[in-house]
Coordinates of C-alpha atoms in Angstrom, one line a residue:
M1 CA 198.5 60.1 114.3
T2 CA 199.1 63.3 116.1
G3 CA 196.8 66.2 115.2
F4 CA 198.0 69.7 115.3
N5 CA 196.9 71.9 118.2
T6 CA 194.9 74.7 116.6
T7 CA 195.4 77.8 118.8
T8 CA 194.2 81.0 117.2
Q9 CA 194.4 84.5 118.7
E10 CA 190.7 84.2 119.2
Q11 CA 191.1 81.1 121.3
Q12 CA 193.9 82.7 123.4
H13 CA 191.9 85.8 124.1
S14 CA 188.5 84.1 124.8
G15 CA 189.6 81.0 126.6
Y16 CA 188.3 78.6 123.9
P17 CA 189.9 75.1 124.2
A18 CA 191.8 73.5 121.4
Y19 CA 189.8 71.9 118.7
D20 CA 188.6 68.3 119.2
E21 CA 191.3 65.8 118.5
Q22 CA 189.5 64.3 115.5
I23 CA 189.0 67.7 113.9
S24 CA 192.8 68.3 114.3
Q25 CA 193.5 64.8 112.9
L26 CA 191.7 65.5 109.7
V27 CA 193.5 68.8 109.2
H28 CA 196.8 67.3 109.9
Y29 CA 196.1 64.5 107.4
V30 CA 195.0 66.7 104.6
Y31 CA 197.7 69.3 105.0
H32 CA 200.7 67.1 105.9
N33 CA 200.3 63.5 104.7
E34 CA 202.4 62.8 101.7
L35 CA 200.8 60.1 99.5
D36 CA 203.1 57.7 97.8
S37 CA 200.9 54.7 96.9
A38 CA 201.2 53.9 93.2
L39 CA 198.1 51.7 93.5
A40 CA 196.0 54.6 95.0
L41 CA 197.2 57.0 92.4
H42 CA 196.3 54.7 89.6
R43 CA 192.9 53.8 91.0
A44 CA 192.2 57.5 91.7
R45 CA 192.5 58.3 88.0
L46 CA 190.0 55.5 87.2
A47 CA 187.7 56.8 90.0
L48 CA 187.8 60.3 88.5
L49 CA 186.9 58.9 85.0
D50 CA 184.2 56.6 86.5
A51 CA 182.6 59.5 88.3
L52 CA 182.6 61.7 85.3
G53 CA 181.1 58.9 83.2
C54 CA 178.3 58.5 85.8
A55 CA 177.6 62.2 85.5
M56 CA 177.3 61.9 81.7
E57 CA 175.1 58.8 82.1
T58 CA 172.7 60.8 84.3
L59 CA 172.6 63.8 81.9
Q60 CA 171.5 61.5 79.1
Q61 CA 169.0 59.4 81.0
S62 CA 167.4 61.5 83.7
S63 CA 165.1 64.4 82.9
E64 CA 164.3 64.6 86.6
C65 CA 168.0 65.3 87.4
R66 CA 168.4 67.7 84.4
A67 CA 165.6 69.8 85.9
I68 CA 167.5 70.7 89.0
I69 CA 170.9 71.6 87.6
G70 CA 172.2 74.9 86.2
P71 CA 172.7 78.4 87.6
R72 CA 170.7 79.5 90.5
I73 CA 169.3 82.3 88.3
P74 CA 168.7 80.8 84.8
G75 CA 170.7 82.4 82.0
T76 CA 173.4 83.8 84.2
D77 CA 177.1 83.0 84.1
A78 CA 179.8 83.4 86.8
P79 CA 183.1 84.9 85.5
N80 CA 185.8 82.3 85.8
G81 CA 183.2 80.0 87.3
F82 CA 183.0 76.2 87.2
K83 CA 182.0 74.8 83.8
L84 CA 179.7 71.9 84.5
P85 CA 180.8 68.8 82.5
G86 CA 178.4 67.8 79.7
T87 CA 176.8 71.2 79.6
N88 CA 177.5 74.9 78.7
Y89 CA 176.7 76.1 82.2
Q90 CA 179.3 78.2 84.0
M91 CA 178.4 78.9 87.6
D92 CA 179.7 79.7 91.1
P93 CA 181.5 76.7 92.7
V94 CA 178.9 76.3 95.4
K95 CA 176.0 75.5 93.0
G96 CA 178.6 73.8 90.7
A97 CA 179.4 71.4 93.6
F98 CA 175.8 70.6 94.0
D99 CA 175.2 69.9 90.3
L100 CA 178.2 67.7 89.7
S101 CA 177.8 65.6 92.8
T102 CA 174.1 65.2 92.0
L103 CA 174.8 64.1 88.5
I104 CA 177.4 61.6 89.7
R105 CA 175.1 60.1 92.3
F106 CA 171.6 60.3 90.8
L107 CA 171.5 56.9 89.1
D108 CA 173.2 55.0 91.9
H109 CA 176.0 53.9 89.6
N110 CA 179.0 55.5 91.2
D111 CA 181.6 53.8 93.4
A112 CA 180.9 52.6 97.0
Y113 CA 182.6 51.6 100.1
P114 CA 181.3 49.1 102.7
G115 CA 181.5 49.1 106.5
A116 CA 179.2 49.8 109.4
E117 CA 178.0 52.5 107.0
W118 CA 177.7 52.2 103.3
G119 CA 178.5 55.3 101.3
H120 CA 179.8 56.6 97.9
P121 CA 183.2 58.4 98.1
S122 CA 183.1 59.8 94.6
D123 CA 180.2 62.0 95.8
N124 CA 183.1 64.3 97.0
L125 CA 184.2 65.0 93.4
G126 CA 181.6 67.7 93.0
A127 CA 183.2 69.9 95.6
I128 CA 186.7 69.1 94.5
L129 CA 186.4 69.6 90.8
A130 CA 184.1 72.7 91.1
V131 CA 186.5 74.5 93.4
A132 CA 189.6 73.3 91.5
D133 CA 188.2 74.4 88.1
W134 CA 187.1 77.8 89.5
L135 CA 190.5 78.4 91.1
S136 CA 192.3 77.3 87.9
R137 CA 190.3 79.7 85.7
T138 CA 190.7 82.5 88.2
R139 CA 194.5 82.1 88.5
E140 CA 194.8 81.7 84.7
S141 CA 193.1 85.0 84.2
A142 CA 195.1 86.8 86.8
P143 CA 198.2 84.8 87.7
S144 CA 199.7 87.6 89.8
N145 CA 196.8 87.7 92.1
G146 CA 196.5 84.1 93.2
G147 CA 198.4 81.1 94.4
A148 CA 199.6 78.0 92.5
Q149 CA 197.3 76.8 89.8
P150 CA 195.5 73.6 90.6
T151 CA 196.6 70.7 88.3
I152 CA 195.3 67.2 87.7
R153 CA 197.7 66.0 90.4
T154 CA 196.0 68.4 92.8
V155 CA 192.6 66.9 92.1
I156 CA 193.9 63.3 92.3
I157 CA 195.5 63.9 95.8
A158 CA 192.3 65.7 97.0
L159 CA 190.2 62.8 95.8
I160 CA 192.3 60.1 97.5
K161 CA 192.2 62.1 100.8
A162 CA 188.4 62.6 100.6
Y163 CA 187.9 58.9 99.9
E164 CA 190.1 58.1 102.9
I165 CA 188.3 60.4 105.3
Q166 CA 184.8 59.2 104.3
G167 CA 185.7 55.5 104.0
C168 CA 187.5 55.3 107.4
Y169 CA 184.6 56.8 109.2
Q170 CA 182.3 54.4 107.5
M171 CA 184.2 51.4 108.7
Q172 CA 183.0 51.3 112.3
N173 CA 180.4 54.2 112.6
A174 CA 176.8 53.3 111.6
F175 CA 175.2 56.7 111.2
N176 CA 172.1 55.0 109.8
K177 CA 171.5 53.3 113.1
V178 CA 170.9 56.8 114.7
G179 CA 168.8 57.9 111.8
L180 CA 171.4 60.0 110.0
D181 CA 172.2 59.8 106.3
H182 CA 175.6 58.8 105.3
T183 CA 176.1 62.0 103.3
I184 CA 177.1 63.6 106.5
L185 CA 180.5 62.1 105.7
V186 CA 180.5 63.7 102.2
K187 CA 180.2 67.0 104.0
I188 CA 183.0 66.3 106.4
A189 CA 185.4 64.9 103.8
S190 CA 184.6 67.6 101.2
T191 CA 185.0 70.3 103.7
A192 CA 188.5 69.0 104.8
V193 CA 189.9 68.8 101.2
T194 CA 188.2 71.9 100.0
A195 CA 189.8 73.8 102.8
W196 CA 193.2 72.7 101.5
L197 CA 192.3 73.4 97.9
T198 CA 191.2 77.0 98.6
G199 CA 194.3 77.8 100.6
L200 CA 192.8 78.1 104.0
T201 CA 195.2 78.2 107.0
E202 CA 195.1 75.1 109.2
A203 CA 193.2 77.1 111.8
Q204 CA 190.6 78.1 109.2
A205 CA 190.4 74.5 108.0
A206 CA 189.7 73.3 111.5
A207 CA 187.0 76.0 111.8
A208 CA 185.3 74.9 108.6
I209 CA 185.3 71.2 109.7
S210 CA 184.0 72.1 113.1
H211 CA 181.0 73.8 111.4
A212 CA 180.5 70.8 109.2
W213 CA 180.1 68.6 112.3
A214 CA 177.9 71.2 114.0
D215 CA 175.4 71.5 111.1
G216 CA 172.0 70.0 111.2
H217 CA 172.5 66.7 109.5
P218 CA 170.1 65.0 107.0
L219 CA 167.9 62.3 108.3
R220 CA 168.0 59.0 106.5
I221 CA 164.2 59.0 106.1
F222 CA 164.4 59.7 102.3
R223 CA 166.1 56.4 101.8
Q224 CA 163.7 54.3 103.8
S225 CA 160.2 53.1 103.0
P226 CA 157.6 54.6 102.8
N227 CA 159.4 57.9 102.2
V228 CA 162.0 56.8 99.6
G229 CA 162.3 59.5 97.0
P230 CA 164.6 61.4 94.6
R231 CA 166.3 63.3 97.4
K232 CA 168.6 60.3 97.8
G233 CA 169.9 61.3 94.4
W234 CA 170.7 64.9 95.4
A235 CA 171.7 64.5 99.0
A236 CA 175.3 64.2 98.1
G237 CA 175.1 67.3 96.1
D238 CA 173.6 69.1 99.0
A239 CA 176.5 67.9 101.2
A240 CA 179.1 68.9 98.7
M241 CA 177.6 72.4 98.2
R242 CA 177.5 73.0 102.0
A243 CA 181.2 72.0 102.3
V244 CA 182.2 74.6 99.8
H245 CA 180.1 77.2 101.4
L246 CA 181.5 76.5 104.9
C247 CA 185.1 76.8 103.5
L248 CA 184.3 80.2 102.0
L249 CA 182.8 81.3 105.3
A250 CA 186.0 80.2 107.1
K251 CA 188.1 82.0 104.5
A252 CA 186.1 85.2 105.2
G253 CA 187.1 84.9 108.9
Q254 CA 184.3 83.2 110.6
P255 CA 185.5 81.5 113.8
G256 CA 185.0 77.8 114.5
I257 CA 183.4 75.7 117.2
P258 CA 186.3 73.9 118.9
T259 CA 184.3 71.3 120.8
A260 CA 181.7 70.7 118.1
L261 CA 182.1 67.0 118.6
S262 CA 182.7 66.6 122.3
D263 CA 180.8 69.3 124.2
P264 CA 179.0 67.3 126.9
D265 CA 175.7 69.1 126.5
W266 CA 175.5 70.4 122.9
G267 CA 178.2 68.5 120.9
F268 CA 177.5 66.2 118.0
L269 CA 178.3 63.1 119.9
K270 CA 175.8 63.9 122.7
T271 CA 172.9 65.3 120.6
S272 CA 173.2 63.4 117.3
F273 CA 175.2 60.2 117.9
G274 CA 173.6 58.7 121.0
G275 CA 176.6 59.5 123.2
Q276 CA 178.7 57.0 121.3
P277 CA 182.3 57.7 120.4
L278 CA 183.3 58.3 116.7
R279 CA 185.8 55.7 115.7
L280 CA 188.7 56.1 113.3
P281 CA 189.9 52.5 113.2
R282 CA 193.2 53.1 111.4
P283 CA 195.7 55.9 110.6
L284 CA 194.5 57.8 107.6
G285 CA 196.5 56.9 104.5
S286 CA 195.2 55.7 101.1
L287 CA 193.6 52.3 101.8
V288 CA 190.1 53.4 100.8
M289 CA 191.0 54.4 97.3
E290 CA 193.0 51.1 97.0
T291 CA 190.0 49.0 97.9
V292 CA 187.0 51.1 96.9
F293 CA 184.2 49.2 95.2
F294 CA 183.5 50.3 91.6
K295 CA 179.8 49.8 90.7
L296 CA 179.8 48.1 87.3
I297 CA 176.1 47.0 87.7
T298 CA 173.4 49.6 88.2
A299 CA 172.2 48.3 91.6
E300 CA 172.4 49.3 95.2
G301 CA 175.8 48.1 96.3
H302 CA 174.6 45.6 98.9
G303 CA 172.5 43.8 96.2
I304 CA 175.1 43.4 93.4
S305 CA 176.2 40.0 94.6
A306 CA 172.5 38.9 94.5
V307 CA 172.1 40.3 91.0
Q308 CA 175.1 38.3 89.8
A309 CA 173.8 35.1 91.5
A310 CA 170.4 35.7 90.0
L311 CA 171.9 36.1 86.5
Q312 CA 173.7 32.7 86.9
L313 CA 170.5 31.1 88.0
S314 CA 168.5 32.6 85.1
K315 CA 170.9 30.8 82.7
T316 CA 170.3 27.5 84.5
L317 CA 166.5 28.0 84.3
S318 CA 166.8 28.7 80.5
E319 CA 169.0 25.6 80.0
K320 CA 166.3 23.5 81.7
G321 CA 163.5 25.1 79.7
L322 CA 162.0 26.5 82.9
D323 CA 160.1 29.8 83.2
A324 CA 160.0 32.5 85.9
P325 CA 157.8 32.9 87.8
R326 CA 155.6 29.9 86.6
D327 CA 158.1 27.1 87.6
I328 CA 159.5 28.8 90.7
S329 CA 157.9 28.1 94.1
R330 CA 160.5 29.9 96.3
I331 CA 163.7 31.9 96.2
H332 CA 165.8 31.7 99.3
V333 CA 168.4 34.5 99.8
R334 CA 171.2 34.4 102.3
T335 CA 173.0 37.7 102.7
H336 CA 174.7 40.1 105.1
E337 CA 172.9 42.1 107.7
A338 CA 173.3 45.5 106.0
A339 CA 171.5 44.2 102.9
C340 CA 168.6 42.8 105.1
R341 CA 168.3 46.2 106.9
I342 CA 168.6 48.5 103.9
I343 CA 167.2 46.8 100.8
D344 CA 164.9 44.0 101.9
K345 CA 161.6 45.7 101.0
Q346 CA 158.1 44.2 100.8
G347 CA 154.9 45.8 99.7
P348 CA 154.4 48.5 96.9
L349 CA 157.3 50.3 95.4
S350 CA 156.3 53.8 94.5
N351 CA 159.1 55.2 92.3
A352 CA 162.4 54.5 90.7
A353 CA 164.3 55.5 93.9
D354 CA 162.2 52.9 95.8
R355 CA 162.9 50.2 93.3
D356 CA 166.6 50.6 93.0
H357 CA 166.8 50.1 96.8
C358 CA 164.9 46.8 96.8
M359 CA 166.8 43.5 96.5
R360 CA 163.7 41.6 95.7
Y361 CA 162.9 43.8 92.7
M362 CA 166.5 43.5 91.4
I363 CA 166.4 39.7 91.7
A364 CA 163.0 39.4 90.0
V365 CA 163.9 41.7 87.1
V366 CA 167.2 39.8 86.4
L367 CA 165.4 36.4 86.4
L368 CA 162.7 37.7 84.0
K369 CA 165.1 39.7 81.8
K370 CA 167.9 37.1 81.8
A371 CA 170.3 40.0 81.8
V372 CA 171.8 42.4 84.4
I373 CA 169.5 45.2 85.6
E374 CA 170.1 48.7 84.2
A375 CA 169.1 52.2 85.2
A376 CA 166.1 52.3 82.9
D377 CA 164.7 49.1 84.5
Y378 CA 163.8 51.0 87.7
S379 CA 161.9 53.8 86.0
D380 CA 158.1 54.3 86.0
S381 CA 158.2 54.2 82.2
G382 CA 160.4 51.1 82.0
P383 CA 159.1 47.6 81.1
W384 CA 159.3 46.1 84.6
A385 CA 157.8 48.7 87.0
R386 CA 154.2 47.5 86.3
D387 CA 154.9 44.0 85.2
P388 CA 152.8 41.6 87.4
R389 CA 155.4 38.9 87.0
V390 CA 157.9 41.1 89.0
E391 CA 155.4 41.2 91.9
A392 CA 154.7 37.5 91.6
L393 CA 158.5 36.8 92.0
R394 CA 159.0 39.3 94.8
S395 CA 156.3 37.5 96.8
K396 CA 158.2 34.2 96.5
I397 CA 161.5 35.6 97.8
D398 CA 162.6 35.3 101.4
I399 CA 165.7 37.0 102.7
V400 CA 167.7 36.0 105.8
E401 CA 170.9 37.1 107.4
E402 CA 173.9 34.8 107.1
K403 CA 176.1 35.5 110.1
Q404 CA 179.3 34.6 108.3
F405 CA 178.5 36.9 105.4
T406 CA 177.9 39.7 107.9
A407 CA 181.3 38.9 109.6
D408 CA 183.1 39.0 106.3
Y409 CA 181.3 42.2 105.3
N410 CA 182.4 43.9 108.5
G411 CA 185.9 42.3 108.6
E412 CA 189.0 42.5 106.6
K413 CA 187.6 40.7 103.6
K414 CA 185.0 43.4 103.0
S415 CA 183.0 41.0 100.9
T416 CA 179.4 41.6 100.0
A417 CA 178.3 38.0 99.7
S418 CA 174.8 36.7 98.8
G419 CA 173.6 33.2 98.1
L420 CA 170.5 32.4 96.1
T421 CA 168.7 29.0 96.1
I422 CA 165.7 28.4 93.8
S423 CA 163.1 25.8 94.7
L424 CA 160.9 24.6 91.8
V425 CA 157.2 23.8 91.8
D426 CA 158.0 20.2 91.0
G427 CA 159.7 19.8 94.3
T428 CA 163.3 20.0 93.1
T429 CA 165.8 22.6 94.2
L430 CA 168.6 24.1 92.1
D431 CA 172.1 24.3 93.5
E432 CA 172.7 27.4 95.5
V433 CA 174.8 30.1 93.8
V434 CA 177.0 32.2 96.1
V435 CA 178.8 35.3 94.9
E436 CA 181.3 36.5 97.5
Y437 CA 183.3 39.2 95.5
P438 CA 181.0 40.7 92.8
I439 CA 182.4 42.5 89.8
G440 CA 183.7 45.9 91.0
H441 CA 185.3 44.5 94.1
H442 CA 189.0 45.2 94.4
L443 CA 189.7 41.5 94.6
H444 CA 187.9 40.7 91.3
Q445 CA 190.5 40.5 88.6
D446 CA 188.4 42.1 85.9
T447 CA 187.4 45.2 87.8
L448 CA 189.8 47.8 86.6
A449 CA 189.6 47.0 82.9
K450 CA 185.8 47.1 83.1
V451 CA 185.9 50.5 84.9
Q452 CA 187.4 52.1 81.8
A453 CA 185.1 50.2 79.5
K454 CA 182.1 51.5 81.6
F455 CA 183.5 55.1 81.2
R456 CA 183.7 54.8 77.5
E457 CA 180.2 53.4 77.3
N458 CA 178.8 56.2 79.4
M459 CA 180.6 58.9 77.4
K460 CA 179.9 57.7 73.9
G461 CA 176.4 59.2 73.6
M462 CA 177.9 62.7 74.0
F463 CA 181.5 62.5 72.9
S464 CA 183.4 61.0 70.0
Q465 CA 186.0 58.3 70.5
E466 CA 188.7 60.9 69.8
E467 CA 187.3 63.2 72.5
I468 CA 187.1 60.3 75.0
D469 CA 190.7 59.4 74.3
R470 CA 191.8 63.0 74.9
I471 CA 189.9 63.1 78.2
I472 CA 191.6 59.8 79.4
Q473 CA 195.0 61.2 78.4
A474 CA 194.3 64.4 80.3
V475 CA 193.5 62.5 83.5
Y476 CA 197.0 61.0 83.3
D477 CA 198.7 64.3 82.8
D478 CA 199.6 65.4 86.3
K479 CA 200.8 68.9 85.2
M480 CA 197.7 69.9 83.2
P481 CA 195.8 72.8 84.7
V482 CA 192.4 71.6 85.9
H483 CA 190.4 74.0 83.6
Q484 CA 192.0 72.4 80.6
L485 CA 190.5 69.0 81.5
V486 CA 187.1 70.5 82.3
D487 CA 187.1 72.3 78.9
L488 CA 187.4 68.9 77.2
L489 CA 184.1 67.9 79.0
V490 CA 182.1 71.0 78.0
R491 CA 179.3 70.8 75.4
D492 CA 178.1 73.8 73.4
T493 CA 174.4 73.1 74.2
N494 CA 172.6 71.5 77.1
I495 CA 170.5 68.3 76.9
D496 CA 166.8 69.2 77.1

């Protein structure tokens, strides 16, 4: 793909070089790529519904998250501002982007995409919907003073492109291996599509993206023991908020940093990426949306296959009249390298964020519960956090890398396989259960039907069936102004 050559008057007069090629590539893709994949468009509507449902699930279940959303100054409203779904808050799009992306991400139930880096492309919806709703309301109130009003189609196209940017970078670039958090890619992708949404020129878009690369980037420390904490739930909101702010700065005329990536002394690649190249392994199109993994089980994505395998084994144990942990001597887990590196934790687990990134905890709870693990099962107040049987089972688990699973995870199959074998105290061993494509994978035939069912389940605590039906219909109405969809999601009062 050929990127445009961003040459501004400032560059001509100051001798600045053209923007780094990958910055130009992103702008060219966002501004000039015409999407025509029916599959991507269909899955994008489900991705939008799924993300909104995850936000409503968080509002209902997490008082910790509810405590950090709302206007910067309590009690204030922003004229024509973004109306945060599930609430009566109306705020500026910068804080709105933080709040919606945080709500989507907080319970670790939104979609995911595998690769050298694992990330969650729907994290970008906070920036997209906050800006689109704000522009839609602004242009509705003064149509002669603005551009075209954003529609549902606008949001869908922006979502596909944000997924593609984030997902393609994830394929071959392991930010975690240099200590950076994957939400750096939310900032890059959200900046690129928000630039387009807000009507920036291509030169301004390049400037905004260059600043996104030049930012100080979050360390991954808040996802790794012993420092795991709730920041992993709002890190995406932080990235989305920054993306919107950078675009507003570029719109106000702030110049860019043309060699933000490549400068040999001070560029991102030298200072923050170990001197490695950034790889875009394929032309940007719509593949990521076509193959994104929908999280239909509340578990860190690398561990969902293990959860399903454990569920099958729990049924076998029950059929044989066996008890966990009493009758189990050992649980052997074969899985892919990323799971070993990210969610194989031993020792104490200090909070919900720590538990939901521990494969051993997930497996133990499923074997004891004899059902899939849910968001409440990770909480301090839940039934399992202090159950000694969980710790007894965790101590009996060993996790090893299976090279073929790693190859399939990194290759074209993009499977997230795990195999579990249970050895019993009487010396017998149950047959290994291997799950290669867990529910939510694009090759699992039940995935898309279950995504809409998950949305309805997440919404029903706050919306009637008639309201849910209208929201679904709106997501399929390409010509509907964005604010009309968001109005369907507003509640008159906030959840305490």
